[in-house]
Short mmCIF file of C-alpha atoms and ligand atoms in Angstrom, two decimals:
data_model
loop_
_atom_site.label_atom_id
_atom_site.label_comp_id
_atom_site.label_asym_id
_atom_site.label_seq_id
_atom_site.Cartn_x
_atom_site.Cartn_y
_atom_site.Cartn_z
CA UNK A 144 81.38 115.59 75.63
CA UNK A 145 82.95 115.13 79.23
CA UNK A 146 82.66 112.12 81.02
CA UNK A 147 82.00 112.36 84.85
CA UNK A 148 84.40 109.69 87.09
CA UNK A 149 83.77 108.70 90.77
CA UNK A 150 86.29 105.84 92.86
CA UNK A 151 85.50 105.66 96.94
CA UNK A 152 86.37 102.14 97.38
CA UNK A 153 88.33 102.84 100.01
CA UNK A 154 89.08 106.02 102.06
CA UNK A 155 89.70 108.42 99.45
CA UNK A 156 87.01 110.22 97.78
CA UNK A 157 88.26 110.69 94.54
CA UNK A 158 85.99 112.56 90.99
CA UNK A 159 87.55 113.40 87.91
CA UNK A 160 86.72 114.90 84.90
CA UNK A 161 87.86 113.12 80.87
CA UNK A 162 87.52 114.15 77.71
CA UNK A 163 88.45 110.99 75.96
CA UNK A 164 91.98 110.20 77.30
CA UNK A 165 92.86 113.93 78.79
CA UNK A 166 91.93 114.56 82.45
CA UNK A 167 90.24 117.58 82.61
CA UNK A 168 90.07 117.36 86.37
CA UNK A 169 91.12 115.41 88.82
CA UNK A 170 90.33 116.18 92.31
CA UNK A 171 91.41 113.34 95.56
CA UNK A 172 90.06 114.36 99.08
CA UNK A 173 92.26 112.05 101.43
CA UNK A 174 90.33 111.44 104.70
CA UNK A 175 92.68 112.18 107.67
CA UNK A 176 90.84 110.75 110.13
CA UNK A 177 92.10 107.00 109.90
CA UNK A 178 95.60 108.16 110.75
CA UNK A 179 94.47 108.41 114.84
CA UNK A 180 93.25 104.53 114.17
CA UNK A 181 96.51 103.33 112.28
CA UNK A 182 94.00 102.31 109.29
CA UNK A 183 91.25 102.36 107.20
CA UNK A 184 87.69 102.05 109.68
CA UNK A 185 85.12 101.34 107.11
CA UNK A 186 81.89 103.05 108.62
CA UNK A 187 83.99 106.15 109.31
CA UNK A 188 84.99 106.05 105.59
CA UNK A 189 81.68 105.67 104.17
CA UNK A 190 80.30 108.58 106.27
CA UNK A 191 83.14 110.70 105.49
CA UNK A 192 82.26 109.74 101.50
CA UNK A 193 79.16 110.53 102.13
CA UNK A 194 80.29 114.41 103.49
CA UNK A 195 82.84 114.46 100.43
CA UNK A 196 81.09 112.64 97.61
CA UNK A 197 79.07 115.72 96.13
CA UNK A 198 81.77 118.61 97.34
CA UNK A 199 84.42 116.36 95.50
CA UNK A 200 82.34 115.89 92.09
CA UNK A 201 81.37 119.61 92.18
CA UNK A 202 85.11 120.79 92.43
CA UNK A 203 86.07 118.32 89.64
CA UNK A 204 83.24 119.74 86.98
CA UNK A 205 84.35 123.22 88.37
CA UNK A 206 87.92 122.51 87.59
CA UNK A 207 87.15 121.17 84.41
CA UNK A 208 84.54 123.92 83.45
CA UNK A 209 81.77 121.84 82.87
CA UNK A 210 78.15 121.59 84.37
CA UNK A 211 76.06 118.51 85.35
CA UNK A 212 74.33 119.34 81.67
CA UNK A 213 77.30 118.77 79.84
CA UNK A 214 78.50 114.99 80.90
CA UNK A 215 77.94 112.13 78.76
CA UNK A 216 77.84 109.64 80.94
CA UNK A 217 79.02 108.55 84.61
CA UNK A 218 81.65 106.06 85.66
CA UNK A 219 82.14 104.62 88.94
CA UNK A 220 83.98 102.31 90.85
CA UNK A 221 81.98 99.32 91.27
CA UNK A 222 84.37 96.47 93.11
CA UNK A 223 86.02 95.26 94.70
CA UNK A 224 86.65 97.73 98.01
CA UNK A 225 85.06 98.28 101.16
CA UNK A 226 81.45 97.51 100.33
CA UNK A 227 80.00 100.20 102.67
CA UNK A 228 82.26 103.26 100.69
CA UNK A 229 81.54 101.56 97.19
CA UNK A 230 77.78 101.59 97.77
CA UNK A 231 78.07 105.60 98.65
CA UNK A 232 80.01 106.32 95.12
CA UNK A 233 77.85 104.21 93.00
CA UNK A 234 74.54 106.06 95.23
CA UNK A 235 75.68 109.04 94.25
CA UNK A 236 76.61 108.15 90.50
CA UNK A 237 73.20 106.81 89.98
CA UNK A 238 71.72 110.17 91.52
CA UNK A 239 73.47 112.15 88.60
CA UNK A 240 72.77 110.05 86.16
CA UNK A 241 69.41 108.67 86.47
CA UNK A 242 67.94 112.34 85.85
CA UNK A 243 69.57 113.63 83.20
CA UNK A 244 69.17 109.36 81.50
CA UNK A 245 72.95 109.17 81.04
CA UNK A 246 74.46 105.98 80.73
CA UNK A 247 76.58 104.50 83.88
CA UNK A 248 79.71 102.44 83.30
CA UNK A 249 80.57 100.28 86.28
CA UNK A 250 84.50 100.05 86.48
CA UNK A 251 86.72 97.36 88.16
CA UNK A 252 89.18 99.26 90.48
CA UNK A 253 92.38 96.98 89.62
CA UNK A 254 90.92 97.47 85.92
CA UNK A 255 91.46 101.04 86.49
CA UNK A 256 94.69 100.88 88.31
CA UNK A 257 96.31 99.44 84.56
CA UNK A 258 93.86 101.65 82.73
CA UNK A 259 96.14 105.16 84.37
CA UNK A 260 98.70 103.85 82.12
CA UNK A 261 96.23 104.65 79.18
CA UNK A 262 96.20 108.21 79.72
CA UNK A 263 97.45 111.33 77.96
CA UNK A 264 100.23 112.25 78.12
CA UNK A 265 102.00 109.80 76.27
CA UNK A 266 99.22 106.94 76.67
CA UNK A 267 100.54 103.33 76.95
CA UNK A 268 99.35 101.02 73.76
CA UNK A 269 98.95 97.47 74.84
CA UNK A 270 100.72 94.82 74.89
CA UNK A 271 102.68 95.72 78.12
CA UNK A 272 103.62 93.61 81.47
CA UNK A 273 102.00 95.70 84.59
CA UNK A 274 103.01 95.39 88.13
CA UNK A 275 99.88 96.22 90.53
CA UNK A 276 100.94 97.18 93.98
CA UNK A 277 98.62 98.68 96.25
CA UNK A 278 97.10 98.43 99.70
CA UNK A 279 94.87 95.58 98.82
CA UNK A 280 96.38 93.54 96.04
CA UNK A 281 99.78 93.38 94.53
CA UNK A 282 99.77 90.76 91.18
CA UNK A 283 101.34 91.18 87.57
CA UNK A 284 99.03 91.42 85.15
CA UNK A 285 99.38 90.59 81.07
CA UNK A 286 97.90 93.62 79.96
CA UNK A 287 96.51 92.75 76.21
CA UNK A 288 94.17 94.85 74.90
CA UNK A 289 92.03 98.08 76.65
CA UNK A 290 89.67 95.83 78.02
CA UNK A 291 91.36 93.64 80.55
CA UNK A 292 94.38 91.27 81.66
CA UNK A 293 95.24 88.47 82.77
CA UNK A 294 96.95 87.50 86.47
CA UNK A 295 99.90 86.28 85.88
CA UNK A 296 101.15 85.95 89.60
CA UNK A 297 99.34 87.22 92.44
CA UNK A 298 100.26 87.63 96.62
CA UNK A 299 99.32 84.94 98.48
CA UNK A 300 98.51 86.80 101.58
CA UNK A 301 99.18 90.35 102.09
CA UNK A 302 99.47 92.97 99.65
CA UNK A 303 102.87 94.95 99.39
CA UNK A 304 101.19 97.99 100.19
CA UNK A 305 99.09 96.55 103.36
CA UNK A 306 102.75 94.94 104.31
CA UNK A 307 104.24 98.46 104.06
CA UNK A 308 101.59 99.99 106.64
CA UNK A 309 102.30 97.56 108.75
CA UNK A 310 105.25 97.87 108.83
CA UNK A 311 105.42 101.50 109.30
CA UNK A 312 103.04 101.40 112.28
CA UNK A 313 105.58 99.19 113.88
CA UNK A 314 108.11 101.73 113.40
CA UNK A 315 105.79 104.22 115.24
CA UNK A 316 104.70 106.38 111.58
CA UNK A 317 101.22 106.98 110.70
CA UNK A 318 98.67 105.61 108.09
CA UNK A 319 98.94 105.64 104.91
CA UNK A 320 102.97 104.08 105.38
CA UNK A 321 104.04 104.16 102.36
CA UNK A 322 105.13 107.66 101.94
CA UNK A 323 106.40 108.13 105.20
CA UNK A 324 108.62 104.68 105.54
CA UNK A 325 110.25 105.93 102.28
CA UNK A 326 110.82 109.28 103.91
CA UNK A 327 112.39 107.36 106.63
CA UNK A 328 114.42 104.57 104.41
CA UNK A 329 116.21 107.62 103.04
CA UNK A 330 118.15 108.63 105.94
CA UNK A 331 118.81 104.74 106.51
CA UNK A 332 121.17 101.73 105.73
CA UNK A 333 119.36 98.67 103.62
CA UNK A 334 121.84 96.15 104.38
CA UNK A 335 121.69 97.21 108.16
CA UNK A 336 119.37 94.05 108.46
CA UNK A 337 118.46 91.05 107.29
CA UNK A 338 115.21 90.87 105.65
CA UNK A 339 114.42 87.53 103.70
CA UNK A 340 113.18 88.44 99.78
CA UNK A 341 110.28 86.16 100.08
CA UNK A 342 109.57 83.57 97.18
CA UNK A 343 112.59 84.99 95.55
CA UNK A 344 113.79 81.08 95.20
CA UNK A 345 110.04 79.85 94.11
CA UNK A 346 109.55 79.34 90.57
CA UNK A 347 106.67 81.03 89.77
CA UNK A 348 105.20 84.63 89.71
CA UNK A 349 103.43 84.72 92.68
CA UNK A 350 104.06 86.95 95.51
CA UNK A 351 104.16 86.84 99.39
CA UNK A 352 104.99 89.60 102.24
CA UNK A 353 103.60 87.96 105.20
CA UNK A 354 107.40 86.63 105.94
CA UNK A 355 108.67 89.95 105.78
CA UNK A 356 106.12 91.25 107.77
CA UNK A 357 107.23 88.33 110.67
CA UNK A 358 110.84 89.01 109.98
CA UNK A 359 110.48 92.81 110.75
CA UNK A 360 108.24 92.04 114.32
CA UNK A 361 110.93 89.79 115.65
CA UNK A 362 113.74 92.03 114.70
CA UNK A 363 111.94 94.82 116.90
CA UNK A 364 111.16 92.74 119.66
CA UNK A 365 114.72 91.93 119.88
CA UNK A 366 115.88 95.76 119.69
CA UNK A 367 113.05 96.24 121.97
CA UNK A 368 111.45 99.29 122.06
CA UNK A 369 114.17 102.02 122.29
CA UNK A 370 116.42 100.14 120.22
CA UNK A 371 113.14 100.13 117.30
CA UNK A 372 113.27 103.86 117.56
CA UNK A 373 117.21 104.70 117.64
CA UNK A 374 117.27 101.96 114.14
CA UNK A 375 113.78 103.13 112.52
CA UNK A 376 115.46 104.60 109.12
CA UNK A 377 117.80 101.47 109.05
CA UNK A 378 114.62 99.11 109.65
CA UNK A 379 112.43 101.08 106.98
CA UNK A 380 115.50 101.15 104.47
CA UNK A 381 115.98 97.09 104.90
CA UNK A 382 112.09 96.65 104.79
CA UNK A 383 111.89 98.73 101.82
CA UNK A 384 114.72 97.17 99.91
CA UNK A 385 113.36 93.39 100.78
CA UNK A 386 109.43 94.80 99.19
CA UNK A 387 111.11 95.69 96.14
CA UNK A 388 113.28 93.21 96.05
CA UNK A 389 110.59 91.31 95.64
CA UNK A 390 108.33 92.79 93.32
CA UNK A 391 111.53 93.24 90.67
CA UNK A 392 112.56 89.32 91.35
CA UNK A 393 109.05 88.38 89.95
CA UNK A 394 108.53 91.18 87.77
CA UNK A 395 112.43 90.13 85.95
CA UNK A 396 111.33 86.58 86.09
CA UNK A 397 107.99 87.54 84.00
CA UNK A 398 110.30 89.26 81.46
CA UNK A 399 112.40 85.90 80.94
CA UNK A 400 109.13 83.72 80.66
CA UNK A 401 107.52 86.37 78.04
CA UNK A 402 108.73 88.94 75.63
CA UNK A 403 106.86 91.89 76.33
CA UNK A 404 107.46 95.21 74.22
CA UNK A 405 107.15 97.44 77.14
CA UNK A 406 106.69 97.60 80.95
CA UNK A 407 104.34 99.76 83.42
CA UNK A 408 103.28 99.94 87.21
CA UNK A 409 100.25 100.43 88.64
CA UNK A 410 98.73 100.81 92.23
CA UNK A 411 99.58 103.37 95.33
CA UNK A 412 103.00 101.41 96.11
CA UNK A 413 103.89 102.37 92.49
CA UNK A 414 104.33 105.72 93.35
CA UNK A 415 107.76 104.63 95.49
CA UNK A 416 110.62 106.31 94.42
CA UNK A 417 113.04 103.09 95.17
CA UNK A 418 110.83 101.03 93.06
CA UNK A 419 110.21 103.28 90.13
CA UNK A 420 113.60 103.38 89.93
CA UNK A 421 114.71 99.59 90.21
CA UNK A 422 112.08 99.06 87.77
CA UNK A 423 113.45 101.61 85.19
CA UNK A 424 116.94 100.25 85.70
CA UNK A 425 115.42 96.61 84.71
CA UNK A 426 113.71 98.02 81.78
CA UNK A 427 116.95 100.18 80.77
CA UNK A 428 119.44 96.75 81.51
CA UNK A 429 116.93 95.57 79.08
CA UNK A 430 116.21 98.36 76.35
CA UNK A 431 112.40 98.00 77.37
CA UNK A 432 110.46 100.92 77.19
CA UNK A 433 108.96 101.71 80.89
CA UNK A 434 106.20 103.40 81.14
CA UNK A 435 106.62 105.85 84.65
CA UNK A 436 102.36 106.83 84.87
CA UNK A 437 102.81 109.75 87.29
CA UNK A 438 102.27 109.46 90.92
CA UNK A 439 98.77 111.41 91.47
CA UNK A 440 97.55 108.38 89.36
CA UNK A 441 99.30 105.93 91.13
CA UNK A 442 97.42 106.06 94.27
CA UNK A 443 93.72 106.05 93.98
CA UNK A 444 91.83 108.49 91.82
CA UNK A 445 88.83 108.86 89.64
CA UNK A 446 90.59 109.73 86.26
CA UNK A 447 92.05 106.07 86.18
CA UNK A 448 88.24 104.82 86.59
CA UNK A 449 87.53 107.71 83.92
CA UNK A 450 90.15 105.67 81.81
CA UNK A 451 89.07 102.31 82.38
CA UNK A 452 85.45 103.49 81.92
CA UNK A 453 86.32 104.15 77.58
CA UNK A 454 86.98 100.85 77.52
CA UNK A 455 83.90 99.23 79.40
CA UNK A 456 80.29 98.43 78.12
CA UNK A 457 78.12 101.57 79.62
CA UNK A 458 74.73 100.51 81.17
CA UNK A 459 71.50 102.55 79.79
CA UNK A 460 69.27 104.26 81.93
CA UNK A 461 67.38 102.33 83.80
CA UNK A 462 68.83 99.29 83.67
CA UNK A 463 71.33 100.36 85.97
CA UNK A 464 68.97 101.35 88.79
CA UNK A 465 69.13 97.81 89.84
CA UNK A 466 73.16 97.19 89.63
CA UNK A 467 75.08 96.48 93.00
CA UNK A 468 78.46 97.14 93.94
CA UNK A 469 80.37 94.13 94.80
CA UNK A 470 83.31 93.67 97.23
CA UNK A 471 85.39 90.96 96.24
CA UNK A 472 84.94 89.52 92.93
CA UNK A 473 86.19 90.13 89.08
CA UNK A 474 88.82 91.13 87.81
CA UNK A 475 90.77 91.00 84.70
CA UNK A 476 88.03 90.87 82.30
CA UNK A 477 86.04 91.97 85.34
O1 LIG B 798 96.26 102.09 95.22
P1 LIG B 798 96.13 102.67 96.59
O2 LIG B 798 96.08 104.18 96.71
O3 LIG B 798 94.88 102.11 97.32
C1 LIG B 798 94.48 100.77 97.19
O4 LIG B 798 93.85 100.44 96.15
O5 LIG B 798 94.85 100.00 98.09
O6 LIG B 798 97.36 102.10 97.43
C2 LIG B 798 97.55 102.46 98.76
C3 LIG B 798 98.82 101.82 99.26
C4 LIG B 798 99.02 102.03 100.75
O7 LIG B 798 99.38 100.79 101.32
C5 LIG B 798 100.17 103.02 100.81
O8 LIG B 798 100.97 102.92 101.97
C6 LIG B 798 100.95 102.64 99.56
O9 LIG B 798 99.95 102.40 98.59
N1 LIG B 798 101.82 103.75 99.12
C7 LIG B 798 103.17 103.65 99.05
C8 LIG B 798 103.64 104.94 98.67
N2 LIG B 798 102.55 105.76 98.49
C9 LIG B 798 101.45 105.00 98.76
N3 LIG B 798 104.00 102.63 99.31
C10 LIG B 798 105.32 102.87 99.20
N4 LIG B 798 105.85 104.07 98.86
C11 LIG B 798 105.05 105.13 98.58
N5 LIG B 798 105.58 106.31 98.24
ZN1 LIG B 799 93.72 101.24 94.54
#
C-alpha cells in the first residue's frame, strides 16, 4: 500500500509517491516568482503552496497510478521551515487524511534530507558520516540507525547554501544561486582570488561562511562594479572552491576523529558537481564507500520525507487534528 508524501517548508511544493523504499512518484513544482525578489518572500510562498499543494499531490498519485483510496497513510513535513508554507502542507495533509482515518507521520525536514540516502536504488545502511548542506543549515551529522543522528558540527551563522545565494546575487545571477554560480565557476579561475577557507585552522567540526561572504563584498567593492562583471566566473570559481573547501576540511577532519564505514551528502548544495566530486575523491583517497544520492533528491522533495516517514512513529486519526507545525526546533532524533 502507497504512502502519500508532502514537503513545502520552503518555496518548493514538493508530493511524492513510496512504496516502501521505491519512489513511485516524485513530482517538485519550483515557484519562479522569488527570482524577481533575489529570495524566498514567505507570504508569496505560502500562497503559491496553497495554488500548488493539491495540483502537485494529484500529479504525484497520477504518476504513480494510485487514487486517494489506495494510500496508507500521509507524511508531511512538519519543521523546521517557513512556518506560514509548513502550516499549508500539513493543512492539506490533514485534509486527506482525516477522511479516509489514515494515519499522519510528521517528518523533520533535515531528518529527511539524510533519510534520501535510504532510498532505492542502492539504499544506504547506517552507520554512515552525512554532510547536510542546504539553504538553511549546513552540519555533519552521525547518522546511526533509520531513526535519527546526531550533530556533530554545525555552521555558526550562515548556511553554505544561503552563503552561495548571496553570493551569486552579488555577482548579478538570480535565486536559487547555487546552480547558476556553478554554471559560472566553470568558465572561471579558482585561484584568481583569495578567498579565506573559514575555520579551516579551528579544531573542531563546526562550520562558518559569514567570512567568506565579507571576503567576497570587499573584493567587489574594490573591482567596483564593471570590474565585478568582467571577473564574475573567476569570483564564482574562487567562492566556490573556498565553500567546498570548507565543507571537505571538516568533513576529512570527521573521518580522522571517527571510523565510519561509508560516507553520504545530503541537502540542495549537495547536488554541486565540484563538491560531489571532492567528496568522492576523499572517500576514494580513502577506500570509503560514498554514497552519490542523486540530485532530484538533493534539493528539496517529498520522496525524502516519504523516506524519513518509514522510519517515524505515525499519529492515528484524530489525534493528529490537534498537531502544529513548528519552525525552528528538533532535529536529530527530532
Ligand atoms: O535543500 P534545499 O533545496 O532547500 C533547503 O532546505 O534549504 O537547498 C537549497 C540550497 C540553495 O541555497 C541553493 O542555491 C543550493 O541549495 N543549491 C546549490 C546547487 N543546487 C542548489 N548550491 C551549489 N550548487 C548547486 N548545484
Ligand atoms: Zn531542504
Amino acid at each position: 500500500m502507497p504512502l502519500l508524501a508532502i514537503e513545502t517548508s520552503c518555496d518548493d511544493t514538493c508530493a511524492a509517491v513510496l512504496d516502501g523504499p521505491t519512489v513511485l512518484s516524485n513530482v517538485i513544482s519550483s515557484q519562479a516568482d522569488h527570482e524577481r525578489y533575489g529570495g524566498v518572500v514567505p507570504e508569496v510562498a505560502s500562497r503559491h503552496h496553497l495554488e500548488l499543494a493539491i495540483p502537485v499531490v494529484e500529479a504525484a498519485l497520477s504518476d504513480a497510478g494510485a487514487g486517494f483510496d489506495d494510500l496508507e497513510a500521509v507524511a508531511v513535513t512538519a519543521g523546521p521551515g517557513l512556518i506560514g508554507a509548513l502550516l499549508v502542507g500539513l493543512s492539506t495533509a490533514k485534509a486527506i487524511a482525516a477522511p479516509r482515518r489514515l494515519p499522519l507521520i510528521p517528518v523533520d525536514h533535515l531528518r529527511g534530507h539524510v533519510a534520501a540516502n535510504f532510498l532505492e536504488p542502492e539504499p544506504l545502511e547506517p552507520p554512515f558520516l552525512c554532510l547536510v548542506a542546504s539553504g538553511g543549515h549546513t552540519f555533519l551529522a552521525a547518522v546511526r540507525d533509520h531513526g535519527g543522528f546526531e550533530v556533530l558540527g554545525e555552521t555558526l551563522d550562515d548556511a553554505a547554501g544561503e552563503a552561495i545565494d548571496k553570493a551569486a546575487r552579488m555577482l548579478g545571477l538570480g535565486f536559487p544561486g547555487g546552480p547558476e554560480l556553478e554554471r559560472l565557476a566553470a568558465d572561471g579561475d579558482p585561484d584568481a582570488f583569495t578567498f579565506p577557507v573559514a575555520m579551516s585552522r579551528d579544531p573542531g567540526l563546526d562550520f562558518s561562511f559569514s567570512g567568506l561572504k565579507t571576503a567576497l563584498v570587499y573584493i567587489c567593492r574594490d573591482l567596483g562594479e564593471a570590474g565585478t562583471a568582467e571577473r564574475a566566473a573567476d569570483l564564482a570559481a574562487g567562492f566556490q572552491a573556498a565553500v567546498v573547501g570548507q565543507l571537505t576540511t571538516k568533513l576529512r577532519r570527521a573521518l580522522d576523529q571517527e571510523p565510519w564505514p561509508a560516507v553520504a551528502l545530503g541537502g540542495g548544495v549537495a547536488a554541486n558537481g565540484p563538491l560531489r566530486r571532492a567528496v568522492a575523491q576523499l572517500c576514494a583517497e580513502r577506500s570509503l564507500p560514498f554514497k552519490e544520492v542523486s540530485r532530484e533528491l538533493c534539493t528539496d522533495n517529498a520522496a525524502m520525507i516519504g523516506s524519513a516517514a518509514r522510519f517515524t512513529e505515525p499519529i492515528a486519526y484524530p489525534d493528529y487534528l490537534r498537531f502544529d507545525a513548528f519552525a525552528t526546533g528538533p532535529r536529530g532524533g527530532g
